[in-house]
């Protein structure tokens, strides 16, 4: 415990506590972030999802669930659905 924290408690003052800000997070020294629960649920993410990470200019990162990308572009090529089945088969092998 730091000197100031110990001194504050000795004088009967409450220890300063960092205020949490809703929907805000910090980047760790390992470049990791925790997505707050509200935005996580609103985005439809679930534990174990694979996300594509893209930078969109300074200070902005876009996370896209891989399944959504597959659904968005599915059918763009005239393969009769074979390509989608092959990709899904490969994804199952990776798990």
PDB file of C-alpha atoms in Angstrom:
ATOM      1  CA  UNK A   1       0.000   0.000   0.000  1.00  0.00           C
ATOM      2  CA  UNK A   2       1.390   3.422  -0.913  1.00  0.00           C
ATOM      3  CA  UNK A   3       2.220   6.088   1.662  1.00  0.00           C
ATOM      4  CA  UNK A   4      -0.705   8.288   0.644  1.00  0.00           C
ATOM      5  CA  UNK A   5      -3.213   5.427   0.813  1.00  0.00           C
ATOM      6  CA  UNK A   6      -1.999   4.420   4.274  1.00  0.00           C
ATOM      7  CA  UNK A   7      -2.075   8.020   5.498  1.00  0.00           C
ATOM      8  CA  UNK A   8      -5.608   8.598   4.164  1.00  0.00           C
ATOM      9  CA  UNK A   9      -6.957   5.561   5.966  1.00  0.00           C
ATOM     10  CA  UNK A  10      -5.188   6.588   9.192  1.00  0.00           C
ATOM     11  CA  UNK A  11      -6.911   9.964   9.069  1.00  0.00           C
ATOM     12  CA  UNK A  12     -10.312   8.365   8.525  1.00  0.00           C
ATOM     13  CA  UNK A  13     -10.645   9.410   4.880  1.00  0.00           C
ATOM     14  CA  UNK A  14     -11.878   6.836   2.396  1.00  0.00           C
ATOM     15  CA  UNK A  15      -9.256   5.497   0.032  1.00  0.00           C
ATOM     16  CA  UNK A  16      -9.508   6.918  -3.491  1.00  0.00           C
ATOM     17  CA  UNK A  17     -11.084   4.415  -5.872  1.00  0.00           C
ATOM     18  CA  UNK A  18     -10.845   4.676  -9.628  1.00  0.00           C
ATOM     19  CA  UNK A  19     -14.234   5.341 -11.173  1.00  0.00           C
ATOM     20  CA  UNK A  20     -15.436   2.908 -13.815  1.00  0.00           C
ATOM     21  CA  UNK A  21     -16.659   4.475 -17.014  1.00  0.00           C
ATOM     22  CA  UNK A  22     -19.400   2.584 -18.834  1.00  0.00           C
ATOM     23  CA  UNK A  23     -18.355   0.984 -22.131  1.00  0.00           C
ATOM     24  CA  UNK A  24     -14.714   1.965 -21.715  1.00  0.00           C
ATOM     25  CA  UNK A  25     -11.700  -0.324 -21.444  1.00  0.00           C
ATOM     26  CA  UNK A  26      -7.900  -0.148 -21.367  1.00  0.00           C
ATOM     27  CA  UNK A  27      -5.289  -1.740 -23.585  1.00  0.00           C
ATOM     28  CA  UNK A  28      -3.008  -4.027 -21.566  1.00  0.00           C
ATOM     29  CA  UNK A  29       0.766  -4.252 -21.966  1.00  0.00           C
ATOM     30  CA  UNK A  30       0.089  -7.373 -24.067  1.00  0.00           C
ATOM     31  CA  UNK A  31      -2.170  -5.352 -26.415  1.00  0.00           C
ATOM     32  CA  UNK A  32      -5.280  -7.072 -25.023  1.00  0.00           C
ATOM     33  CA  UNK A  33      -8.639  -5.449 -24.360  1.00  0.00           C
ATOM     34  CA  UNK A  34     -11.776  -6.683 -22.629  1.00  0.00           C
ATOM     35  CA  UNK A  35     -14.953  -5.868 -24.522  1.00  0.00           C
ATOM     36  CA  UNK A  36     -17.523  -4.540 -22.021  1.00  0.00           C
ATOM     37  CA  UNK A  37     -20.576  -6.794 -21.599  1.00  0.00           C
ATOM     38  CA  UNK A  38     -23.120  -4.396 -23.142  1.00  0.00           C
ATOM     39  CA  UNK A  39     -21.357  -3.859 -26.479  1.00  0.00           C
ATOM     40  CA  UNK A  40     -20.291  -7.524 -26.498  1.00  0.00           C
ATOM     41  CA  UNK A  41     -23.913  -8.689 -26.258  1.00  0.00           C
ATOM     42  CA  UNK A  42     -25.199  -5.982 -28.627  1.00  0.00           C
ATOM     43  CA  UNK A  43     -22.706  -7.135 -31.282  1.00  0.00           C
ATOM     44  CA  UNK A  44     -23.977 -10.693 -30.918  1.00  0.00           C
ATOM     45  CA  UNK A  45     -20.545 -12.007 -29.930  1.00  0.00           C
ATOM     46  CA  UNK A  46     -20.215 -15.200 -27.933  1.00  0.00           C
ATOM     47  CA  UNK A  47     -17.228 -16.685 -26.101  1.00  0.00           C
ATOM     48  CA  UNK A  48     -15.108 -18.640 -28.570  1.00  0.00           C
ATOM     49  CA  UNK A  49     -16.084 -16.562 -31.619  1.00  0.00           C
ATOM     50  CA  UNK A  50     -13.326 -15.930 -34.137  1.00  0.00           C
ATOM     51  CA  UNK A  51     -13.062 -12.247 -35.023  1.00  0.00           C
ATOM     52  CA  UNK A  52     -11.376 -10.427 -37.874  1.00  0.00           C
ATOM     53  CA  UNK A  53      -9.608  -7.303 -36.580  1.00  0.00           C
ATOM     54  CA  UNK A  54      -9.132  -4.299 -38.870  1.00  0.00           C
ATOM     55  CA  UNK A  55      -7.840  -0.801 -38.165  1.00  0.00           C
ATOM     56  CA  UNK A  56      -9.947   1.982 -39.611  1.00  0.00           C
ATOM     57  CA  UNK A  57      -7.779   5.035 -39.129  1.00  0.00           C
ATOM     58  CA  UNK A  58      -6.187   6.258 -35.930  1.00  0.00           C
ATOM     59  CA  UNK A  59      -8.012   5.186 -32.785  1.00  0.00           C
ATOM     60  CA  UNK A  60     -10.637   2.977 -34.451  1.00  0.00           C
ATOM     61  CA  UNK A  61     -10.705  -0.825 -34.684  1.00  0.00           C
ATOM     62  CA  UNK A  62     -13.439  -2.911 -36.311  1.00  0.00           C
ATOM     63  CA  UNK A  63     -14.197  -6.427 -35.070  1.00  0.00           C
ATOM     64  CA  UNK A  64     -16.179  -8.689 -37.403  1.00  0.00           C
ATOM     65  CA  UNK A  65     -17.249 -12.204 -36.507  1.00  0.00           C
ATOM     66  CA  UNK A  66     -15.942 -14.563 -39.209  1.00  0.00           C
ATOM     67  CA  UNK A  67     -19.347 -16.287 -39.538  1.00  0.00           C
ATOM     68  CA  UNK A  68     -20.928 -12.962 -40.531  1.00  0.00           C
ATOM     69  CA  UNK A  69     -18.328 -12.448 -43.236  1.00  0.00           C
ATOM     70  CA  UNK A  70     -19.020 -15.917 -44.622  1.00  0.00           C
ATOM     71  CA  UNK A  71     -22.765 -15.215 -44.645  1.00  0.00           C
ATOM     72  CA  UNK A  72     -22.298 -11.772 -46.233  1.00  0.00           C
ATOM     73  CA  UNK A  73     -20.248 -13.048 -49.161  1.00  0.00           C
ATOM     74  CA  UNK A  74     -21.884 -16.449 -49.461  1.00  0.00           C
ATOM     75  CA  UNK A  75     -23.475 -16.808 -52.879  1.00  0.00           C
ATOM     76  CA  UNK A  76     -21.335 -14.133 -54.529  1.00  0.00           C
ATOM     77  CA  UNK A  77     -19.652 -16.805 -56.620  1.00  0.00           C
ATOM     78  CA  UNK A  78     -21.672 -19.174 -58.754  1.00  0.00           C
ATOM     79  CA  UNK A  79     -20.448 -22.467 -57.257  1.00  0.00           C
ATOM     80  CA  UNK A  80     -23.804 -24.048 -56.513  1.00  0.00           C
ATOM     81  CA  UNK A  81     -23.073 -23.857 -52.750  1.00  0.00           C
ATOM     82  CA  UNK A  82     -20.028 -26.121 -52.981  1.00  0.00           C
ATOM     83  CA  UNK A  83     -17.626 -23.387 -51.894  1.00  0.00           C
ATOM     84  CA  UNK A  84     -19.589 -22.638 -48.717  1.00  0.00           C
ATOM     85  CA  UNK A  85     -19.650 -26.330 -47.790  1.00  0.00           C
ATOM     86  CA  UNK A  86     -15.897 -26.615 -48.390  1.00  0.00           C
ATOM     87  CA  UNK A  87     -15.155 -23.544 -46.259  1.00  0.00           C
ATOM     88  CA  UNK A  88     -17.389 -24.759 -43.436  1.00  0.00           C
ATOM     89  CA  UNK A  89     -15.690 -28.180 -43.617  1.00  0.00           C
ATOM     90  CA  UNK A  90     -12.285 -26.527 -43.293  1.00  0.00           C
ATOM     91  CA  UNK A  91     -13.460 -24.438 -40.360  1.00  0.00           C
ATOM     92  CA  UNK A  92     -14.617 -27.583 -38.571  1.00  0.00           C
ATOM     93  CA  UNK A  93     -11.157 -29.115 -39.104  1.00  0.00           C
ATOM     94  CA  UNK A  94      -9.520 -26.051 -37.513  1.00  0.00           C
ATOM     95  CA  UNK A  95     -11.571 -26.315 -34.321  1.00  0.00           C
TER      96      UNK A  95
END
